[in-house]
Amino acid sequence: MKKIFNKVLLSAAVIGLLGGCAGEEENIIMAPLPSVSSEFTPQPIWSNSVGRGVGHFFSNLTPEYAYGKVFVASRDGEVKALDPNDGKTLWRVNVRQDMPARLSGGIVAAYNQLFIGSENGQVLALDAETGELNWRVDVAGEVLASVATDSNLVIVNTSRGILLALDSTNGAQKWTISTEVPSLTLRGDSRPVTASGGVFWGTSNGRLAAAIIERGQLIWQQPIGQPQGATEIDRLVDVDAAPLIIGANLYAIGFNGQLISIDLRSGSAVWKRNYSSTTDMVSDGRRLFLVTDKDHVVAVDARSGTELWQNNQLQNRLLTAPKLIDGYLVVGDSEGYLHWLDRNSGEFVAQQFVSKSGFAVGPLALDDGYLIVSRDGKIKKLTITQ
């Protein structure tokens, strides 16, 4: 099978991933909700909604803040532009054709356009000012990750192991790079990132790859982990998290792999540490913050790889990727709670219940608050008052 998680929610599949496919039973117990004395209470500013959200499907359909607007989308094809001050809808379109839209990767704003990918193997470009569909192109494989944009190109990583570049003005294909896709992988793909004329992305065979943007030439691949173990599942190594670039170093992490620091110029490893994760990391410039595949929240020194703290009180609560909001580290969980942690210690500073539908993605920082989108498509803007 191409993807373990087909037709099931990522979180549910993660729970049953190893035991179910290996024919072994393994009890996965969600940690109880931590008791937290909140130091602040976020205040609601406005609310809205977008379609039916993403439901119980795997999704990296993140909101975007650009051009003085907030952009949101639902899996069923509704895309909206909202006023960040009052939440009023500025425009609304539905990109569904004669089949379910199945939007899944995005939203990315660039070149006065919005770029969104779908499980139908399409990339769409919408005018950011009006919502008008500028172009729609078919690509080889599902587009589960957000695209990257650079040099007037839209760079797409698909589920078939193909990285391709599209012309941002019309969607014409400029180049493609193919990498091996094992028969057994996780559901999800790495979002490409760009820097200094290069594009970097994780592959389903456990590597971090680098290519020259201008001509799509592969320049190096670095293993993030080596397959080990007696079964095919034990040997599964997949890099679904987006690489993170800080200065001259690139950081990547894989499932059943490692957290690795790589020198951008040479592609050689600076240090490696044993962490396993499928979610994107975030950094404040000095520290890396990550969520492991057991939902432990960890802070690591970016220069040395030294672990600074680890909070395991949210184990198996199916956390979102971490976000930095107003100086705090924030993660959402499958039961609809936001957990706020002190960046220096990893201790909880606040907790709030938002939606019983839970979260697929973490909050989005705004100039004067933050935005949350729950799985059922409910949108809220809040601000922190001490």
Short mmCIF file of C-alpha atoms in Angstrom, two decimals:
data_model
loop_
_atom_site.label_atom_id
_atom_site.label_comp_id
_atom_site.label_asym_id
_atom_site.label_seq_id
_atom_site.Cartn_x
_atom_site.Cartn_y
_atom_site.Cartn_z
CA MET A 1 0.00 0.00 0.00
CA LYS A 2 1.19 3.48 -0.81
CA LYS A 3 0.07 5.15 2.41
CA ILE A 4 -0.75 3.60 5.75
CA PHE A 5 -3.19 6.34 6.61
CA ASN A 6 -5.47 6.30 3.57
CA LYS A 7 -9.08 7.25 4.34
CA VAL A 8 -8.48 7.63 8.06
CA LEU A 9 -7.67 10.53 10.32
CA LEU A 10 -3.95 10.87 10.96
CA SER A 11 -4.40 10.83 14.70
CA ALA A 12 -6.41 7.63 14.72
CA ALA A 13 -3.95 6.02 12.34
CA VAL A 14 -0.99 7.01 14.48
CA ILE A 15 -2.59 5.22 17.42
CA GLY A 16 -3.13 2.04 15.42
CA LEU A 17 -0.19 2.38 13.08
CA LEU A 18 2.37 -0.07 14.38
CA GLY A 19 0.21 -2.59 16.20
CA GLY A 20 -2.52 -2.81 13.58
CA CYS A 21 -0.29 -3.26 10.57
CA ALA A 22 2.08 -5.62 12.30
CA GLY A 23 -0.64 -7.87 13.65
CA GLU A 24 0.33 -7.01 17.20
CA GLU A 25 -1.82 -5.40 19.87
CA GLU A 26 -0.53 -2.31 21.60
CA ASN A 27 -2.47 -0.22 24.05
CA ILE A 28 -2.01 3.50 23.45
CA ILE A 29 -3.31 5.55 26.35
CA MET A 30 -3.96 9.26 26.02
CA ALA A 31 -2.59 11.25 28.93
CA PRO A 32 -5.27 12.85 31.12
CA LEU A 33 -5.84 16.56 30.73
CA PRO A 34 -3.20 18.33 32.83
CA SER A 35 -4.45 20.54 35.63
CA VAL A 36 -3.26 24.07 34.85
CA SER A 37 -3.75 27.32 36.73
CA SER A 38 -3.90 29.73 33.80
CA GLU A 39 -1.89 32.92 34.12
CA PHE A 40 -4.05 34.62 31.49
CA THR A 41 -7.43 34.25 29.81
CA PRO A 42 -7.56 34.88 26.05
CA GLN A 43 -10.36 37.23 25.03
CA PRO A 44 -12.45 36.56 21.89
CA ILE A 45 -12.49 39.34 19.29
CA TRP A 46 -14.60 37.83 16.50
CA SER A 47 -15.69 34.52 15.00
CA ASN A 48 -16.56 33.15 11.57
CA SER A 49 -16.56 29.77 9.83
CA VAL A 50 -15.44 28.14 6.60
CA GLY A 51 -17.39 25.26 5.06
CA ARG A 52 -17.32 22.07 7.08
CA GLY A 53 -13.64 22.48 7.95
CA VAL A 54 -11.43 19.44 7.45
CA GLY A 55 -13.51 17.04 9.51
CA HIS A 56 -11.76 13.86 10.60
CA PHE A 57 -9.39 13.80 7.65
CA PHE A 58 -5.65 14.20 7.57
CA SER A 59 -5.03 17.86 6.79
CA ASN A 60 -2.33 20.52 6.72
CA LEU A 61 -4.81 23.11 5.46
CA THR A 62 -3.48 26.06 7.39
CA PRO A 63 -4.84 29.63 7.44
CA GLU A 64 -2.69 32.41 6.00
CA TYR A 65 -2.26 36.10 6.87
CA ALA A 66 -1.08 38.28 3.99
CA TYR A 67 -1.96 41.40 1.99
CA GLY A 68 -3.93 42.74 4.96
CA LYS A 69 -6.31 39.77 4.91
CA VAL A 70 -6.81 36.42 6.61
CA PHE A 71 -7.33 33.53 4.19
CA VAL A 72 -9.03 30.27 5.22
CA ALA A 73 -10.24 27.19 3.37
CA SER A 74 -12.18 23.98 3.97
CA ARG A 75 -11.63 20.52 2.58
CA ASP A 76 -14.91 20.71 0.67
CA GLY A 77 -13.63 23.61 -1.45
CA GLU A 78 -14.74 26.81 0.22
CA VAL A 79 -12.08 29.55 0.35
CA LYS A 80 -12.59 32.87 2.14
CA ALA A 81 -10.80 36.14 2.66
CA LEU A 82 -11.58 37.81 6.00
CA ASP A 83 -10.94 41.22 7.47
CA PRO A 84 -8.49 40.60 10.34
CA ASN A 85 -9.99 43.44 12.39
CA ASP A 86 -13.65 42.41 12.50
CA GLY A 87 -13.76 38.99 10.81
CA LYS A 88 -16.13 40.10 8.05
CA THR A 89 -16.03 38.09 4.85
CA LEU A 90 -14.37 40.09 2.06
CA TRP A 91 -14.86 37.45 -0.60
CA ARG A 92 -15.92 33.82 -0.76
CA VAL A 93 -15.52 31.23 -3.52
CA ASN A 94 -15.96 27.48 -3.90
CA VAL A 95 -13.40 25.73 -6.10
CA ARG A 96 -15.26 22.41 -6.27
CA GLN A 97 -15.80 21.04 -9.77
CA ASP A 98 -17.66 17.83 -10.62
CA MET A 99 -16.04 15.95 -7.75
CA PRO A 100 -15.28 16.72 -4.08
CA ALA A 101 -12.55 19.36 -3.84
CA ARG A 102 -10.56 17.53 -1.12
CA LEU A 103 -8.33 20.54 -0.42
CA SER A 104 -5.41 19.46 1.73
CA GLY A 105 -2.18 21.44 1.25
CA GLY A 106 -1.89 25.20 1.83
CA ILE A 107 -2.77 28.01 2.07
CA VAL A 108 0.34 29.84 0.76
CA ALA A 109 0.20 33.50 -0.32
CA ALA A 110 2.73 34.87 -2.82
CA TYR A 111 2.79 36.89 -6.05
CA ASN A 112 -0.65 38.33 -5.11
CA GLN A 113 -2.08 34.84 -5.33
CA LEU A 114 -3.12 31.99 -3.04
CA PHE A 115 -1.81 28.49 -3.74
CA ILE A 116 -3.67 25.42 -2.48
CA GLY A 117 -3.14 21.71 -3.17
CA SER A 118 -5.63 18.87 -3.14
CA GLU A 119 -5.85 15.14 -2.62
CA ASN A 120 -7.17 15.02 -6.19
CA GLY A 121 -3.64 15.77 -7.41
CA GLN A 122 -4.22 19.41 -8.28
CA VAL A 123 -2.65 22.77 -7.49
CA LEU A 124 -4.88 25.84 -7.61
CA ALA A 125 -3.95 29.52 -7.85
CA LEU A 126 -6.50 32.15 -6.76
CA ASP A 127 -6.30 35.92 -7.04
CA ALA A 128 -5.69 37.17 -3.48
CA GLU A 129 -7.74 40.32 -4.04
CA THR A 130 -10.86 38.80 -5.60
CA GLY A 131 -10.71 35.03 -5.10
CA GLU A 132 -10.94 34.47 -8.85
CA LEU A 133 -9.39 31.18 -9.99
CA ASN A 134 -6.32 32.04 -12.07
CA TRP A 135 -5.31 28.50 -12.92
CA ARG A 136 -5.70 24.87 -11.90
CA VAL A 137 -3.24 22.15 -12.94
CA ASP A 138 -3.01 18.41 -12.45
CA VAL A 139 0.15 17.00 -10.90
CA ALA A 140 1.42 13.48 -10.26
CA GLY A 141 0.13 12.55 -6.82
CA GLU A 142 -1.77 14.03 -3.90
CA VAL A 143 -0.65 17.43 -2.65
CA LEU A 144 -0.79 17.00 1.13
CA ALA A 145 1.82 19.62 2.04
CA SER A 146 1.91 23.35 1.46
CA VAL A 147 3.88 24.49 -1.56
CA ALA A 148 6.98 26.69 -1.54
CA THR A 149 7.34 29.82 -3.66
CA ASP A 150 10.57 31.31 -5.00
CA SER A 151 11.88 32.84 -8.22
CA ASN A 152 8.34 33.11 -9.64
CA LEU A 153 7.96 29.37 -9.21
CA VAL A 154 5.52 27.28 -7.17
CA ILE A 155 7.36 24.22 -5.87
CA VAL A 156 5.19 21.20 -5.07
CA ASN A 157 6.02 17.96 -3.25
CA THR A 158 3.59 15.16 -4.11
CA SER A 159 2.75 11.82 -2.53
CA ARG A 160 4.41 9.96 -5.42
CA GLY A 161 7.84 11.28 -4.51
CA ILE A 162 7.86 13.91 -7.25
CA LEU A 163 9.03 17.46 -6.59
CA LEU A 164 7.97 19.80 -9.38
CA ALA A 165 8.14 23.48 -10.18
CA LEU A 166 5.24 25.36 -11.77
CA ASP A 167 5.25 28.81 -13.32
CA SER A 168 3.41 31.05 -10.86
CA THR A 169 1.61 32.97 -13.61
CA ASN A 170 0.02 30.08 -15.51
CA GLY A 171 0.89 26.80 -13.79
CA ALA A 172 3.13 25.55 -16.62
CA GLN A 173 5.54 22.86 -15.47
CA LYS A 174 9.21 23.88 -15.47
CA TRP A 175 11.01 20.86 -14.04
CA THR A 176 10.54 17.69 -11.98
CA ILE A 177 12.67 15.60 -9.63
CA SER A 178 11.72 12.04 -8.67
CA THR A 179 12.72 10.24 -5.46
CA GLU A 180 12.02 6.71 -4.34
CA VAL A 181 8.77 6.01 -2.48
CA PRO A 182 8.81 2.80 -0.41
CA SER A 183 5.78 0.51 -0.41
CA LEU A 184 5.08 1.48 3.21
CA THR A 185 5.04 5.15 4.25
CA LEU A 186 3.21 7.51 6.55
CA ARG A 187 0.39 9.64 5.23
CA GLY A 188 1.85 13.06 4.77
CA ASP A 189 4.63 14.79 2.85
CA SER A 190 7.27 17.34 3.70
CA ARG A 191 6.66 20.98 2.83
CA PRO A 192 9.59 22.26 0.72
CA VAL A 193 11.55 25.28 1.92
CA THR A 194 13.85 27.54 -0.08
CA ALA A 195 17.00 29.53 0.65
CA SER A 196 19.91 30.99 -1.35
CA GLY A 197 18.81 29.53 -4.66
CA GLY A 198 18.17 26.06 -3.25
CA VAL A 199 15.09 24.05 -2.34
CA PHE A 200 15.10 21.51 0.50
CA TRP A 201 12.54 18.83 1.34
CA GLY A 202 12.08 15.54 3.17
CA THR A 203 11.45 12.31 1.29
CA SER A 204 9.42 9.19 2.04
CA ASN A 205 12.57 7.05 2.01
CA GLY A 206 14.00 8.85 5.04
CA ARG A 207 16.24 11.44 3.42
CA LEU A 208 16.57 15.19 3.24
CA ALA A 209 17.12 16.34 -0.34
CA ALA A 210 18.47 19.56 -1.83
CA ALA A 211 18.18 20.88 -5.38
CA ILE A 212 18.97 24.03 -7.37
CA ILE A 213 15.75 25.97 -7.90
CA GLU A 214 16.64 27.48 -11.27
CA ARG A 215 16.98 24.19 -13.14
CA GLY A 216 15.71 21.50 -10.77
CA GLN A 217 19.06 19.78 -10.37
CA LEU A 218 19.41 17.45 -7.37
CA ILE A 219 22.64 18.32 -5.53
CA TRP A 220 22.65 16.17 -2.39
CA GLN A 221 20.65 13.84 -0.17
CA GLN A 222 21.29 13.29 3.54
CA PRO A 223 19.88 10.27 5.44
CA ILE A 224 17.79 11.32 8.45
CA GLY A 225 17.68 7.79 9.81
CA GLN A 226 18.60 4.24 8.89
CA PRO A 227 15.97 1.49 8.69
CA GLN A 228 16.31 -0.92 11.61
CA GLY A 229 14.31 -3.77 13.08
CA ALA A 230 12.80 -7.11 12.16
CA THR A 231 9.57 -5.98 10.50
CA GLU A 232 8.77 -3.63 7.64
CA ILE A 233 7.07 -1.27 10.07
CA ASP A 234 10.08 -1.24 12.39
CA ARG A 235 12.21 -0.27 9.40
CA LEU A 236 9.90 2.53 8.27
CA VAL A 237 11.78 5.84 8.09
CA ASP A 238 9.86 8.82 6.70
CA VAL A 239 10.55 12.57 6.69
CA ASP A 240 7.21 14.39 6.67
CA ALA A 241 8.20 17.45 8.73
CA ALA A 242 9.32 20.54 6.84
CA PRO A 243 13.02 21.43 7.11
CA LEU A 244 13.79 24.48 9.22
CA ILE A 245 16.51 26.96 8.24
CA ILE A 246 18.34 29.14 10.77
CA GLY A 247 21.28 31.07 9.37
CA ALA A 248 23.69 28.71 7.62
CA ASN A 249 22.17 25.59 9.15
CA LEU A 250 19.20 23.46 8.20
CA TYR A 251 17.36 21.25 10.68
CA ALA A 252 15.31 18.19 9.81
CA ILE A 253 13.58 15.42 11.73
CA GLY A 254 12.09 12.10 10.67
CA PHE A 255 9.76 9.41 11.91
CA ASN A 256 11.90 6.57 13.29
CA GLY A 257 14.80 8.79 12.34
CA GLN A 258 16.77 11.55 13.98
CA LEU A 259 16.84 15.27 14.56
CA ILE A 260 19.76 16.48 12.50
CA SER A 261 21.58 19.76 11.94
CA ILE A 262 23.04 20.14 8.45
CA ASP A 263 25.49 22.68 7.04
CA LEU A 264 23.66 24.25 4.10
CA ARG A 265 26.77 24.77 2.01
CA SER A 266 28.17 21.26 2.18
CA GLY A 267 25.15 19.16 3.04
CA SER A 268 27.16 17.46 5.80
CA ALA A 269 25.76 16.72 9.25
CA VAL A 270 26.82 18.99 12.13
CA TRP A 271 25.10 16.97 14.87
CA LYS A 272 22.44 14.29 15.25
CA ARG A 273 20.08 13.49 18.13
CA ASN A 274 17.62 10.64 18.61
CA TYR A 275 14.14 12.15 18.27
CA SER A 276 11.26 10.89 16.12
CA SER A 277 8.56 13.18 14.78
CA THR A 278 6.23 13.79 11.83
CA THR A 279 5.29 17.41 12.62
CA ASP A 280 6.97 20.68 11.72
CA MET A 281 9.31 22.36 14.18
CA VAL A 282 9.46 26.00 15.22
CA SER A 283 12.35 28.13 16.49
CA ASP A 284 12.97 31.38 18.33
CA GLY A 285 16.42 31.63 16.75
CA ARG A 286 18.32 29.93 19.58
CA ARG A 287 16.14 26.94 20.34
CA LEU A 288 14.25 24.33 18.36
CA PHE A 289 10.82 23.31 19.62
CA LEU A 290 9.37 20.02 18.46
CA VAL A 291 6.62 17.52 19.22
CA THR A 292 7.74 13.88 19.14
CA ASP A 293 5.70 11.00 17.78
CA LYS A 294 4.67 10.28 21.39
CA ASP A 295 3.48 13.89 21.77
CA HIS A 296 6.29 14.92 24.08
CA VAL A 297 7.08 18.62 23.68
CA VAL A 298 10.85 19.20 23.57
CA ALA A 299 13.21 22.19 23.42
CA VAL A 300 16.68 21.67 21.94
CA ASP A 301 19.63 24.06 21.69
CA ALA A 302 20.02 24.85 17.98
CA ARG A 303 23.82 25.13 18.09
CA SER A 304 24.67 21.98 20.01
CA GLY A 305 21.58 19.77 19.91
CA THR A 306 21.51 19.64 23.71
CA GLU A 307 18.07 18.97 25.14
CA LEU A 308 16.99 21.92 27.30
CA TRP A 309 13.69 20.53 28.57
CA GLN A 310 11.00 17.98 27.80
CA ASN A 311 7.32 18.01 28.77
CA ASN A 312 5.64 14.59 28.48
CA GLN A 313 2.34 15.46 30.18
CA LEU A 314 0.49 15.63 26.84
CA GLN A 315 1.51 12.14 25.71
CA ASN A 316 -0.67 10.69 22.95
CA ARG A 317 -3.06 13.66 22.97
CA LEU A 318 -2.47 13.96 19.20
CA LEU A 319 -0.90 17.39 19.21
CA THR A 320 -0.57 19.90 16.42
CA ALA A 321 2.80 21.22 15.37
CA PRO A 322 4.04 23.80 17.91
CA LYS A 323 3.58 27.53 17.32
CA LEU A 324 5.04 30.65 18.92
CA ILE A 325 2.34 33.13 19.96
CA ASP A 326 3.07 36.27 22.04
CA GLY A 327 6.28 34.72 23.34
CA TYR A 328 4.66 31.45 24.41
CA LEU A 329 4.89 27.99 22.89
CA VAL A 330 1.43 26.70 21.94
CA VAL A 331 0.07 23.32 20.84
CA GLY A 332 -3.49 22.19 20.18
CA ASP A 333 -4.84 18.71 20.82
CA SER A 334 -7.50 16.34 19.48
CA GLU A 335 -9.95 17.19 22.26
CA GLY A 336 -9.99 20.89 21.38
CA TYR A 337 -7.64 22.30 24.03
CA LEU A 338 -4.85 24.79 23.49
CA HIS A 339 -1.87 24.31 25.80
CA TRP A 340 0.47 27.26 26.45
CA LEU A 341 4.02 26.54 27.65
CA ASP A 342 6.86 28.69 28.93
CA ARG A 343 9.63 28.58 26.30
CA ASN A 344 12.37 28.60 28.93
CA SER A 345 11.13 25.85 31.20
CA GLY A 346 8.47 23.87 29.33
CA GLU A 347 6.02 24.40 32.20
CA PHE A 348 2.36 25.08 31.49
CA VAL A 349 1.28 28.70 31.84
CA ALA A 350 -2.28 28.47 30.49
CA GLN A 351 -4.86 26.15 29.01
CA GLN A 352 -8.11 26.79 27.20
CA PHE A 353 -10.90 24.66 25.77
CA VAL A 354 -11.96 25.89 22.34
CA SER A 355 -13.79 23.24 20.32
CA LYS A 356 -14.89 19.67 20.86
CA SER A 357 -13.98 18.94 17.22
CA GLY A 358 -10.27 19.34 18.04
CA PHE A 359 -7.44 20.85 16.02
CA ALA A 360 -5.66 19.76 12.85
CA VAL A 361 -3.34 22.79 12.83
CA GLY A 362 -2.04 25.18 15.46
CA PRO A 363 -2.93 28.87 15.88
CA LEU A 364 -1.82 31.60 13.48
CA ALA A 365 -0.11 34.70 14.85
CA LEU A 366 -1.65 38.04 13.86
CA ASP A 367 -0.45 41.59 14.53
CA ASP A 368 -2.85 42.02 17.45
CA GLY A 369 -3.77 38.51 18.51
CA TYR A 370 -4.01 35.05 17.03
CA LEU A 371 -6.37 32.97 14.90
CA ILE A 372 -7.57 29.45 15.54
CA VAL A 373 -9.40 27.14 13.14
CA SER A 374 -10.95 23.96 14.52
CA ARG A 375 -11.61 20.78 12.58
CA ASP A 376 -15.28 21.69 12.11
CA GLY A 377 -14.37 24.93 10.34
CA LYS A 378 -15.04 27.34 13.20
CA ILE A 379 -12.73 30.36 13.14
CA LYS A 380 -11.93 32.60 16.10
CA LYS A 381 -9.66 35.53 16.65
CA LEU A 382 -8.47 36.00 20.23
CA THR A 383 -6.06 38.18 22.11
CA ILE A 384 -4.19 37.64 25.38
CA THR A 385 -4.92 39.82 28.40
CA GLN A 386 -2.78 39.24 31.47
#
